[in-house]
Tab-separated table of C-alpha atoms in Angstrom:
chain	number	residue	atom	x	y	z
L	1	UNK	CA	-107.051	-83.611	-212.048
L	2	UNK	CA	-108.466	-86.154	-214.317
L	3	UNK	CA	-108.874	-89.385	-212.919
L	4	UNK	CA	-107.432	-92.728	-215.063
L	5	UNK	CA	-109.059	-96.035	-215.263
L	6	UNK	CA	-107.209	-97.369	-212.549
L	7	UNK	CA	-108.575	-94.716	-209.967
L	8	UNK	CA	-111.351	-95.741	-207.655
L	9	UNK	CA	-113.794	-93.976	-209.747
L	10	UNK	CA	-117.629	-95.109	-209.954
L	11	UNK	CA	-118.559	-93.956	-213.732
L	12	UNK	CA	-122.137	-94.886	-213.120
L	13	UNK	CA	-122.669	-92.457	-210.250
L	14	UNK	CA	-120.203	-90.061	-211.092
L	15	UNK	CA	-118.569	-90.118	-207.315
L	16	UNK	CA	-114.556	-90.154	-206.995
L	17	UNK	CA	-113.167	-91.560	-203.891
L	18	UNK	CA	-110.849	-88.421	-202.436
L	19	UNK	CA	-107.596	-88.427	-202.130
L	20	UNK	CA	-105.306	-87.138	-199.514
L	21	UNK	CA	-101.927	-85.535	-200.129
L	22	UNK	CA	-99.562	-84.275	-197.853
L	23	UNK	CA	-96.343	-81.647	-198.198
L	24	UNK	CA	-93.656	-82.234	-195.664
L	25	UNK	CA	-91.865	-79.269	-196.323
L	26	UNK	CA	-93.762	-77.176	-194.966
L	27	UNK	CA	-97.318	-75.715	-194.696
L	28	UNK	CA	-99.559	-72.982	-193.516
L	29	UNK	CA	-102.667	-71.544	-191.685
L	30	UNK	CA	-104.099	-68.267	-191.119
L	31	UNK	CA	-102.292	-68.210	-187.318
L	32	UNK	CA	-99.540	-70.689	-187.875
L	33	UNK	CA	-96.984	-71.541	-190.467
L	34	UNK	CA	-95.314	-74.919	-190.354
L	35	UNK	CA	-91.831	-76.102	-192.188
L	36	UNK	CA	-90.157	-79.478	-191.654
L	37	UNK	CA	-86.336	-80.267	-192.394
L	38	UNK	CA	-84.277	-83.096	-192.444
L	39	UNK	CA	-80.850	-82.441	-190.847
L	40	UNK	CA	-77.501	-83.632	-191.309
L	41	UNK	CA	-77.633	-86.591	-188.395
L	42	UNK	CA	-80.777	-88.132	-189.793
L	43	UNK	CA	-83.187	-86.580	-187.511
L	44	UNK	CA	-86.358	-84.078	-188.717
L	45	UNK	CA	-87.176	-80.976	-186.731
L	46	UNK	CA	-90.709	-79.523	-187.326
L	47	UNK	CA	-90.825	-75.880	-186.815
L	48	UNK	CA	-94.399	-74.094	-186.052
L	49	UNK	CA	-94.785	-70.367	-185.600
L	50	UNK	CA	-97.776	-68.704	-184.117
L	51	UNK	CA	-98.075	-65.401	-186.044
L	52	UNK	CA	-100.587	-64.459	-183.174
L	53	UNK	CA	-98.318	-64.735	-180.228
L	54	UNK	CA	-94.902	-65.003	-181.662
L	55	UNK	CA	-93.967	-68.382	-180.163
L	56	UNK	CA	-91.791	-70.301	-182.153
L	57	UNK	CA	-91.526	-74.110	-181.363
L	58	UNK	CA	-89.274	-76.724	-182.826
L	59	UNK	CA	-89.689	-80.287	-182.627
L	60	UNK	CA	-86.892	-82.857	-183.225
L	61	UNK	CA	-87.265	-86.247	-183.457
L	62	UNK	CA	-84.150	-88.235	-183.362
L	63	UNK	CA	-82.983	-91.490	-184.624
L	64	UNK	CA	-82.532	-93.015	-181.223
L	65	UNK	CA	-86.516	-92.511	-180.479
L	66	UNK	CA	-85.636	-89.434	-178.277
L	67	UNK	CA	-87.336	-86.476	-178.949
L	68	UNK	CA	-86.535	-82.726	-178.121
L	69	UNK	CA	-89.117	-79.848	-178.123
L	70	UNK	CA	-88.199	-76.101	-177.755
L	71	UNK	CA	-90.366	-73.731	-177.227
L	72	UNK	CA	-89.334	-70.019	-177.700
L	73	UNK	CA	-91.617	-66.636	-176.581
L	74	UNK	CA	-91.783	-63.750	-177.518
L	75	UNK	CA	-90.579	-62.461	-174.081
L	76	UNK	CA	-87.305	-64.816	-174.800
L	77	UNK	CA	-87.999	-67.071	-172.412
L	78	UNK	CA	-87.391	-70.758	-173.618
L	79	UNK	CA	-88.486	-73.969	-172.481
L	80	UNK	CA	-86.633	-76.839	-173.291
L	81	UNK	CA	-88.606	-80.534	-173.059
L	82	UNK	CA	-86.467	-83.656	-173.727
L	83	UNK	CA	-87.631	-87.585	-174.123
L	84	UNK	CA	-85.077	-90.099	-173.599
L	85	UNK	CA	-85.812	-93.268	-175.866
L	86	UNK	CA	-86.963	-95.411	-172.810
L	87	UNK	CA	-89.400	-92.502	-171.545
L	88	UNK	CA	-87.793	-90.357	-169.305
L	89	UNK	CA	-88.598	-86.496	-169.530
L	90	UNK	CA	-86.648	-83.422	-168.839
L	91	UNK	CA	-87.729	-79.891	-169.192
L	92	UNK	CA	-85.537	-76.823	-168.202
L	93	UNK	CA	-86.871	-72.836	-168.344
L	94	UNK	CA	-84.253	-70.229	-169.262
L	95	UNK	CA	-85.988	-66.444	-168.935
L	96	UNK	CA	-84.630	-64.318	-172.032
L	97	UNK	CA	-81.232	-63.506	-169.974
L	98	UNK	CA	-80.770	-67.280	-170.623
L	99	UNK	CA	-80.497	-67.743	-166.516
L	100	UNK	CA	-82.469	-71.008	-165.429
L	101	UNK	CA	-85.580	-70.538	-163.796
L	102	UNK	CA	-86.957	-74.138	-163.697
L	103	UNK	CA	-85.720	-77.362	-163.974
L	104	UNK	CA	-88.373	-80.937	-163.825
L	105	UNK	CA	-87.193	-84.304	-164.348
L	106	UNK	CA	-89.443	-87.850	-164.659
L	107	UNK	CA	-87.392	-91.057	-164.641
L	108	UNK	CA	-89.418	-93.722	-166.337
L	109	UNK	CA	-89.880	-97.212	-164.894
L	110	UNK	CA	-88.230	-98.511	-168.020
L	111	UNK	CA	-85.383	-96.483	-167.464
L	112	UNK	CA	-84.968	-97.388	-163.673
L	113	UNK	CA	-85.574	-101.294	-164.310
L	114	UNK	CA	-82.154	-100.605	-166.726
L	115	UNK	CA	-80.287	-98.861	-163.799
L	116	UNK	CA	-81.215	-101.754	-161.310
L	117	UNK	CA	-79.856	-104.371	-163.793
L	118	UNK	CA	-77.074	-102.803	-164.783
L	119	UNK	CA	-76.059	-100.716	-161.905
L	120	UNK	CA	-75.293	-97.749	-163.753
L	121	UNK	CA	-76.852	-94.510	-162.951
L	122	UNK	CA	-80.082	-93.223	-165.001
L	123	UNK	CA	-78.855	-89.954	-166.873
L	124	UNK	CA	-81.622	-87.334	-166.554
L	125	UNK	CA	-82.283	-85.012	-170.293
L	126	UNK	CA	-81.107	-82.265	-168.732
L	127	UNK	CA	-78.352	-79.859	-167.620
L	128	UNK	CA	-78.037	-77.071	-165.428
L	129	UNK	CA	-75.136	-74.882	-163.903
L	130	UNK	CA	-73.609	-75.337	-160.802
L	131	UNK	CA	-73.791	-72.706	-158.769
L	132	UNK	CA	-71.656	-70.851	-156.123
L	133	UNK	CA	-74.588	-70.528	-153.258
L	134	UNK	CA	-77.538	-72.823	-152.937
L	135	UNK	CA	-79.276	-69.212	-153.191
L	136	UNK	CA	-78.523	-69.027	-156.514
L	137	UNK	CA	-78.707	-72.581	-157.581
L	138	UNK	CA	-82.190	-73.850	-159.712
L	139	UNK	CA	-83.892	-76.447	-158.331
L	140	UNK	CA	-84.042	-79.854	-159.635
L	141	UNK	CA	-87.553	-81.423	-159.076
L	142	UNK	CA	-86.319	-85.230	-159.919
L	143	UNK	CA	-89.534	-87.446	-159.758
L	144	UNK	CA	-89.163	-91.109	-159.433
L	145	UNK	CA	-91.544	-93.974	-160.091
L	146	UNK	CA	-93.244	-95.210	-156.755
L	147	UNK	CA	-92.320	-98.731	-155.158
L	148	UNK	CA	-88.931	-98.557	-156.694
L	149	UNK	CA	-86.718	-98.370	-153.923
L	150	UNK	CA	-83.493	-96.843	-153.943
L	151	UNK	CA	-82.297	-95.515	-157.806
L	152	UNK	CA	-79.181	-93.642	-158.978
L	153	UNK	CA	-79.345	-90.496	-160.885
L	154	UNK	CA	-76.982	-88.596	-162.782
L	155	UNK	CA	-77.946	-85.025	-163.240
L	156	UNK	CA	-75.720	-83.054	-166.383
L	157	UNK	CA	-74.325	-80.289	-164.974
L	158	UNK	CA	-72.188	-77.320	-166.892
L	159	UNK	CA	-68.631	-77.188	-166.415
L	160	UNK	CA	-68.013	-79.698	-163.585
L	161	UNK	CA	-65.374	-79.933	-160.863
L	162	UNK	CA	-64.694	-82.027	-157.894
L	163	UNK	CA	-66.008	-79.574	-155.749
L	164	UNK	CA	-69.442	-80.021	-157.225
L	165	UNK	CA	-71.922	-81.395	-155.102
L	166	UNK	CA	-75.889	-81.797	-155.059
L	167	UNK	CA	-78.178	-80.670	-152.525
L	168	UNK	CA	-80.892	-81.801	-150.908
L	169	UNK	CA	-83.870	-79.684	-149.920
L	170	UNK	CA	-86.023	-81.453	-148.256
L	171	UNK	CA	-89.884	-80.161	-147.975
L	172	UNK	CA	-89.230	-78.312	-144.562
L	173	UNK	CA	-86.751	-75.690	-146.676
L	174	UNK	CA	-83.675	-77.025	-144.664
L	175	UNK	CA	-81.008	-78.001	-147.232
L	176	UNK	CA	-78.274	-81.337	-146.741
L	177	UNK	CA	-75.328	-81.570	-148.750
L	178	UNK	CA	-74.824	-85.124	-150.304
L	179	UNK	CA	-71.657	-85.819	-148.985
L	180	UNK	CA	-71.871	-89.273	-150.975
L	181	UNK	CA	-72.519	-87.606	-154.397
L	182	UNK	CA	-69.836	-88.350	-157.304
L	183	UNK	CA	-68.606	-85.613	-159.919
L	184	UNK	CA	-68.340	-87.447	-162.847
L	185	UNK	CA	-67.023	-85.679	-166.641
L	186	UNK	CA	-69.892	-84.873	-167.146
L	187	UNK	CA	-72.650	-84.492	-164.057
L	188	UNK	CA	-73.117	-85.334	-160.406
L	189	UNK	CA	-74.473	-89.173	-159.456
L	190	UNK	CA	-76.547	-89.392	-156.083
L	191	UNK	CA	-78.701	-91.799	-155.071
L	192	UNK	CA	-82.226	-91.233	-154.383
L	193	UNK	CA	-84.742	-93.160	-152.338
L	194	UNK	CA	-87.810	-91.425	-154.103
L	195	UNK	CA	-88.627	-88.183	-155.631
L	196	UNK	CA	-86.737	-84.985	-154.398
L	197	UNK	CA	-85.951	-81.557	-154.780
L	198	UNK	CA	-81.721	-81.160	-156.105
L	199	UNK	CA	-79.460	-78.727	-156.200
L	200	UNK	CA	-75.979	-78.252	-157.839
L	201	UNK	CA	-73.325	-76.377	-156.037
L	202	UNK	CA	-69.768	-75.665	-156.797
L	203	UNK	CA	-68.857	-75.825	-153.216
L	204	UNK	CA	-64.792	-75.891	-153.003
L	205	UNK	CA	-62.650	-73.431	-151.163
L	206	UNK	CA	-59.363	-71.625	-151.971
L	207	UNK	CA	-56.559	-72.309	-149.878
L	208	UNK	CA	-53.229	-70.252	-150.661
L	209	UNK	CA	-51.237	-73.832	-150.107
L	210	UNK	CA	-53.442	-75.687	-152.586
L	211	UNK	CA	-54.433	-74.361	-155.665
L	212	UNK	CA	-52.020	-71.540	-156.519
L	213	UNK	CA	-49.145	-73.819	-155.926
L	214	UNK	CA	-51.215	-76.673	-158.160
L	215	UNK	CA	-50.878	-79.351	-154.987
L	216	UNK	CA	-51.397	-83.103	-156.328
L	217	UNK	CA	-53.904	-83.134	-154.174
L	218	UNK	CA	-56.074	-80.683	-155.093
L	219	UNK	CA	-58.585	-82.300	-157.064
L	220	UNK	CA	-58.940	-84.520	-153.710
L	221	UNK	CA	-59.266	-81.475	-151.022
L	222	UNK	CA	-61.693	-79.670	-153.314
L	223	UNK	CA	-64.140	-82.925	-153.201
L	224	UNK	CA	-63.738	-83.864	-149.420
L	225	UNK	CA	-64.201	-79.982	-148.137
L	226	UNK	CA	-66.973	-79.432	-150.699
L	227	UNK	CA	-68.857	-82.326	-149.194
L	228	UNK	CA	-68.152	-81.409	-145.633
L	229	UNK	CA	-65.905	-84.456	-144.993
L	230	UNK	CA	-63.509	-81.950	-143.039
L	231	UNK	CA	-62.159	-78.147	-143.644
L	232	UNK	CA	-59.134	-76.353	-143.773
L	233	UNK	CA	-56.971	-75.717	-140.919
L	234	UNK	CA	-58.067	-72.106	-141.656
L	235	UNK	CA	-59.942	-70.328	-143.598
L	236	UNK	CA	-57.247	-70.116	-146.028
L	237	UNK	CA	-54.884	-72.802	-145.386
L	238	UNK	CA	-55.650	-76.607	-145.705
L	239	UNK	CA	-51.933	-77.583	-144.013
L	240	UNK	CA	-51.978	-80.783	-146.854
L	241	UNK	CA	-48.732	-82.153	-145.051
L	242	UNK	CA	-50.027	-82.309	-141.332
L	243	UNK	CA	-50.886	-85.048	-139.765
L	244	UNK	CA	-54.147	-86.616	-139.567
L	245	UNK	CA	-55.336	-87.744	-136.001
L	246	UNK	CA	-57.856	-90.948	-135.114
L	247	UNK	CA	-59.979	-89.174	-134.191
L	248	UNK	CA	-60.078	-86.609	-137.232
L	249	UNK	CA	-60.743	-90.181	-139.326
L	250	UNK	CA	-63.545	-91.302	-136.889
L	251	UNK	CA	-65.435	-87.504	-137.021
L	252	UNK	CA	-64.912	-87.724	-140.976
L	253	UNK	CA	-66.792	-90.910	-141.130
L	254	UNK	CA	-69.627	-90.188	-139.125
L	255	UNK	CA	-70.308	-87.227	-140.552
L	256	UNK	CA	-70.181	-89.196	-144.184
L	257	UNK	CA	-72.472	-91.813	-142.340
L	258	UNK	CA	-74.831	-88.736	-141.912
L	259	UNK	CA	-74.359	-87.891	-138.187
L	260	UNK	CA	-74.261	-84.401	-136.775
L	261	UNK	CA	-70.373	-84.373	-134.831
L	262	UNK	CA	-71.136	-81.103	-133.056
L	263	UNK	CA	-71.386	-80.608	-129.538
L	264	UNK	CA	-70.366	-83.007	-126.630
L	265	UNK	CA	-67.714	-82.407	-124.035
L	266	UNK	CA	-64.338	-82.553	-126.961
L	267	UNK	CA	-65.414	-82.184	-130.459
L	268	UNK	CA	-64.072	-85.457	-131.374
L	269	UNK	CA	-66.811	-87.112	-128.623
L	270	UNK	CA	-69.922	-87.176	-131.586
L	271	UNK	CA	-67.600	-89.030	-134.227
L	272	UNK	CA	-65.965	-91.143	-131.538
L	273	UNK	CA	-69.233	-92.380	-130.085
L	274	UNK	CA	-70.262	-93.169	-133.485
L	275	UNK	CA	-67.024	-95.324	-134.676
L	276	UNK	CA	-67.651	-97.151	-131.311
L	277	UNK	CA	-70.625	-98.317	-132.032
L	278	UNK	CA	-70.701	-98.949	-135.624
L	279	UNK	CA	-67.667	-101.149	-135.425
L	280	UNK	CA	-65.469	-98.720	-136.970
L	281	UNK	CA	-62.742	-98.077	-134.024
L	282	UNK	CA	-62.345	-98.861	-130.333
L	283	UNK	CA	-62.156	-95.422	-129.955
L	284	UNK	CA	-58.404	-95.792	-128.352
L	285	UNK	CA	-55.432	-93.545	-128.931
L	286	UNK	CA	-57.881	-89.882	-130.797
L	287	UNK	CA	-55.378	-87.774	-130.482
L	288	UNK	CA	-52.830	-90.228	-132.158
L	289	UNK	CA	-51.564	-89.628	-135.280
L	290	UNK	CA	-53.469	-92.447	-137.872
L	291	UNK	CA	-51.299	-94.385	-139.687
L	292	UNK	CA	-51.958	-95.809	-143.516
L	293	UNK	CA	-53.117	-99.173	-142.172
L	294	UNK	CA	-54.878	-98.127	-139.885
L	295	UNK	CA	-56.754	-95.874	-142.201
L	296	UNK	CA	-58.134	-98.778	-144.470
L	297	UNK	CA	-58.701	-100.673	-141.723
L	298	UNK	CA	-61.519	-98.073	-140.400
L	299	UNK	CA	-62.818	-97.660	-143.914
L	300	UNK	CA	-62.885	-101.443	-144.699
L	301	UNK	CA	-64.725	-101.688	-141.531
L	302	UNK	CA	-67.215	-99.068	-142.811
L	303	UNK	CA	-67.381	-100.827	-145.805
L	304	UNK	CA	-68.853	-103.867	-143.964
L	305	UNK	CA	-65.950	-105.378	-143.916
L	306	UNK	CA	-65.834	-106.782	-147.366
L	307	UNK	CA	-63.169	-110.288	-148.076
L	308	UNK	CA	-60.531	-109.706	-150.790
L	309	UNK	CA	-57.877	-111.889	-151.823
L	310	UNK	CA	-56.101	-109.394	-153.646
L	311	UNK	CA	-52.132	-109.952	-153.415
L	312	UNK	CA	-49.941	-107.190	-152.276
L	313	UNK	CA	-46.382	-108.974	-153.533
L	314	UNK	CA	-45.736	-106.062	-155.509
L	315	UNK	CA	-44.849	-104.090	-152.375
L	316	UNK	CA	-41.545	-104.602	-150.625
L	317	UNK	CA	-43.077	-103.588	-147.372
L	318	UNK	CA	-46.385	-106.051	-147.511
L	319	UNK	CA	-44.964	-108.123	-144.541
L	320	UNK	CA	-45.093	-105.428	-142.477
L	321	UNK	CA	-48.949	-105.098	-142.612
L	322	UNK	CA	-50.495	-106.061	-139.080
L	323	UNK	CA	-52.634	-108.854	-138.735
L	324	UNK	CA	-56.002	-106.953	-138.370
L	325	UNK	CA	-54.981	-104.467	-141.467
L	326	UNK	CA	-53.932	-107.383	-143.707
L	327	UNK	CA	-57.442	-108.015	-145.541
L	328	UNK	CA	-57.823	-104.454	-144.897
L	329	UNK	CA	-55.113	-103.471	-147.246
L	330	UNK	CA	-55.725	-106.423	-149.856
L	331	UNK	CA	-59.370	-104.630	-150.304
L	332	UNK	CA	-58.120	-100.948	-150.160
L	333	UNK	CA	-55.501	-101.588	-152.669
L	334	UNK	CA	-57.599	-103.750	-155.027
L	335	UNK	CA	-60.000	-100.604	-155.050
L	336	UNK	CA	-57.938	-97.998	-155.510
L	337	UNK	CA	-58.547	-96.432	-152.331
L	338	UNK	CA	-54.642	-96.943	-151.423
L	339	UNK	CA	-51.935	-97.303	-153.988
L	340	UNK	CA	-48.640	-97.176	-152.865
L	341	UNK	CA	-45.804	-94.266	-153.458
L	342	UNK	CA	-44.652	-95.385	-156.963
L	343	UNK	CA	-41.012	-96.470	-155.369
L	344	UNK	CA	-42.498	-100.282	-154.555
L	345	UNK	CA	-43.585	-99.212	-151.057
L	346	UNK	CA	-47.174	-99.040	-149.196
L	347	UNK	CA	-45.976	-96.848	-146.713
L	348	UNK	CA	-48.255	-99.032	-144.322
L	349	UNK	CA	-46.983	-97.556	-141.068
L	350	UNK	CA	-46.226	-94.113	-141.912
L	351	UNK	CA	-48.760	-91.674	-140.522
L	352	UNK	CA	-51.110	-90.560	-142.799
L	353	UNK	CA	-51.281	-86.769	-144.140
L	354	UNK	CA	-54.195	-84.826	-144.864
L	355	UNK	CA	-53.482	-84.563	-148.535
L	356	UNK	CA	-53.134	-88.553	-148.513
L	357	UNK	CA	-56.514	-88.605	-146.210
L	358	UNK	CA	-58.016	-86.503	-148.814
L	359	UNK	CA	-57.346	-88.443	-151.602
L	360	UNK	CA	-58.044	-91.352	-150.367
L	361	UNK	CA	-61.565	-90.490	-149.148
L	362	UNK	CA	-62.590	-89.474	-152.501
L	363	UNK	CA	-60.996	-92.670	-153.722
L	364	UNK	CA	-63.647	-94.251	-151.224
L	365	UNK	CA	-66.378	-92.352	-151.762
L	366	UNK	CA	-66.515	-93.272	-155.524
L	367	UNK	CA	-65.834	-97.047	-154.560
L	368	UNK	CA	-68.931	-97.055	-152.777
L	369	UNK	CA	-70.621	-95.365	-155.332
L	370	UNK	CA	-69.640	-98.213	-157.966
């Protein structure tokens, strides 16, 4: 190289100011070898390979600020690291049979500040399987900034149904389904009140007069039993077109609310106790059969009892909603928690079925979750 005129070049001393130049295409050391590529999308992916140990990691960098590291050994196992744009990290472990070994998840304050303004739930950079037992599911350590009160996550999850649900396990070992938790297309949404420990579980049953016969309600009694709302009638049959009792409703809701319905001198006495005191039901009548009305009425009142002007004229049977129900219904309609039979009617005083409960809980559920 001869230097020109124009080069920072000091004829009188004979020194040359050096100058740097650099190969992005690639490059090379006597333990590494390095090649960079521009793909398709606009992002570059760096790949370095240590000829000592075998490990082959690829960096990506994409146009949304997000970046994406994989790390593969020689053993197969691969660790996958993922930045979100606003800072939050993900990194999942798959062991060379590709099963998932560990999963660790850092929400950024950015990224919850977002959530809080928006309301919408803060999508972790990760995604694991849902398993069948909590045995076999990984475990999600979610971390979440200190001081920031309650947050909601969405954690990606493989090949979602209704019937999966996250898991709590709390630092004694003891596990606590989130009966509140949302499947969404693509994940489960829970809200956390600080870091925790998750797990996904596909937790529906089978019952031989649901899914082979393809019951409209399916989709509803796989999400309530999966959550531990209430089960089947057996341990194969979910009887969608019996009747649902008061006090069924009132159990159901406490154990949503997080209480434990078992013991006392009838089984109902937990949930009853509970709906008494919360506001949710006199308690009266538990072995009646509930009807519609008096269904949204309990949930409305669970709901805190939220006004709604919403008008029912649609319905030919609206004036036959009871006083206490009336705002009751407005609300539950509005919401989507109770839509009528397609035929112009609420059905407001027929008794409510299972399958009807069913869907209507999960309609609830994912109201409250909004």
């Amino acid at each position: 190289y001869i230097p020109t005129d124009t080069d920072n070049y000091n004829h009188l001393t004979g020194s040359i100011t050096p100058y740097v130049v650099s190969y992005s295409g690639g490059g090379s050391s006597s333990n590494t070898t390095t090649k960079t590529e521009k793909n398709p999308d606009g992002s570059t992916t760096t790949t370095v390979t240590d000829k000592t140990t075998g490990t082959v990691t690829e960096t990506t960098k994409n146009t949304d600020g997000s970046t994406t590291v994989v790390e593969t050994k020689k053993d197969g196992t691969v660790t996958e690291t993922n930045k979100s744009a606003d800072g939050t990290t993900g990194t999942v472990v798959t062991d060379k049979n590709g099963d998932v070994t560990e999963v660790k998840s850092s929400m950024s304050s950015a990224a919850v500040t977002e959530a809080a303004e928006t309301g919408d739930a803060v999508t972790l950079p990760v995604e694991v399987p849902a398993a069948k037992t909590t045995g076999d599911a990984p475990a999600v350590e979610v971390t979440v900034p200190k001081s920031t009160g309650e947050v909601k996550v969405e954690i990606p999850v493989e090949k979602v149904t209704p019937g999966t649900v996250a898991v709590i396990v709390h630092a004694d070992g003891t596990e606590e389904i989130v009966s509140t938790s949302i499947s969404t297309e693509t994940g489960v949404v829970l809200t956390l009140d600080g870091s925790a420990t998750v797990k996904i579980v596909d937790n529906a049953k089978t019952f031989v007069d649901i899914h082979p016969v393809n019951h409209w309600a399916k989709n509803a009694v796989d999400f309530v039993v999966a959550r531990g709302m209430f089960a089947g009638t057996s341990e194969t049959t979910f009887s969608p077109n019996s009747y649902m009792t008061r006090a069924m409703l009132m159990t159901v809701l406490a154990r949503l609310d997080g209480v434990d319905t078992s013991g006392g001198s009838v089984w109902y006495e937990k949930g009853m106790e509970w709906a008494k005191a919360n506001g949710v039901s006199d308690g009266s009548n538990p072995d009646a059969p509930i009807t519609r009305e008096q269904l949204a009425t309990m949930l409305w009142r669970y709901a805190g009892s939220p006004e709604s002007s919403h008008s029912l004229d649609g319905y030919t049977d609206a004036d036959e909603i009871s006083g206490y129900a009336l705002e009751a219904m407005r609300w539950a309609n509005e919401n989507g928690i109770i839509n009528g039979y397609g035929n112009g009617l609420l059905g407001v005083k027929d008794n409510a079925t299972r399958a009807q409960v069913a869907q209507m809980l999960m309609n609830f559920v994912k109201c409250l979750s909004q």
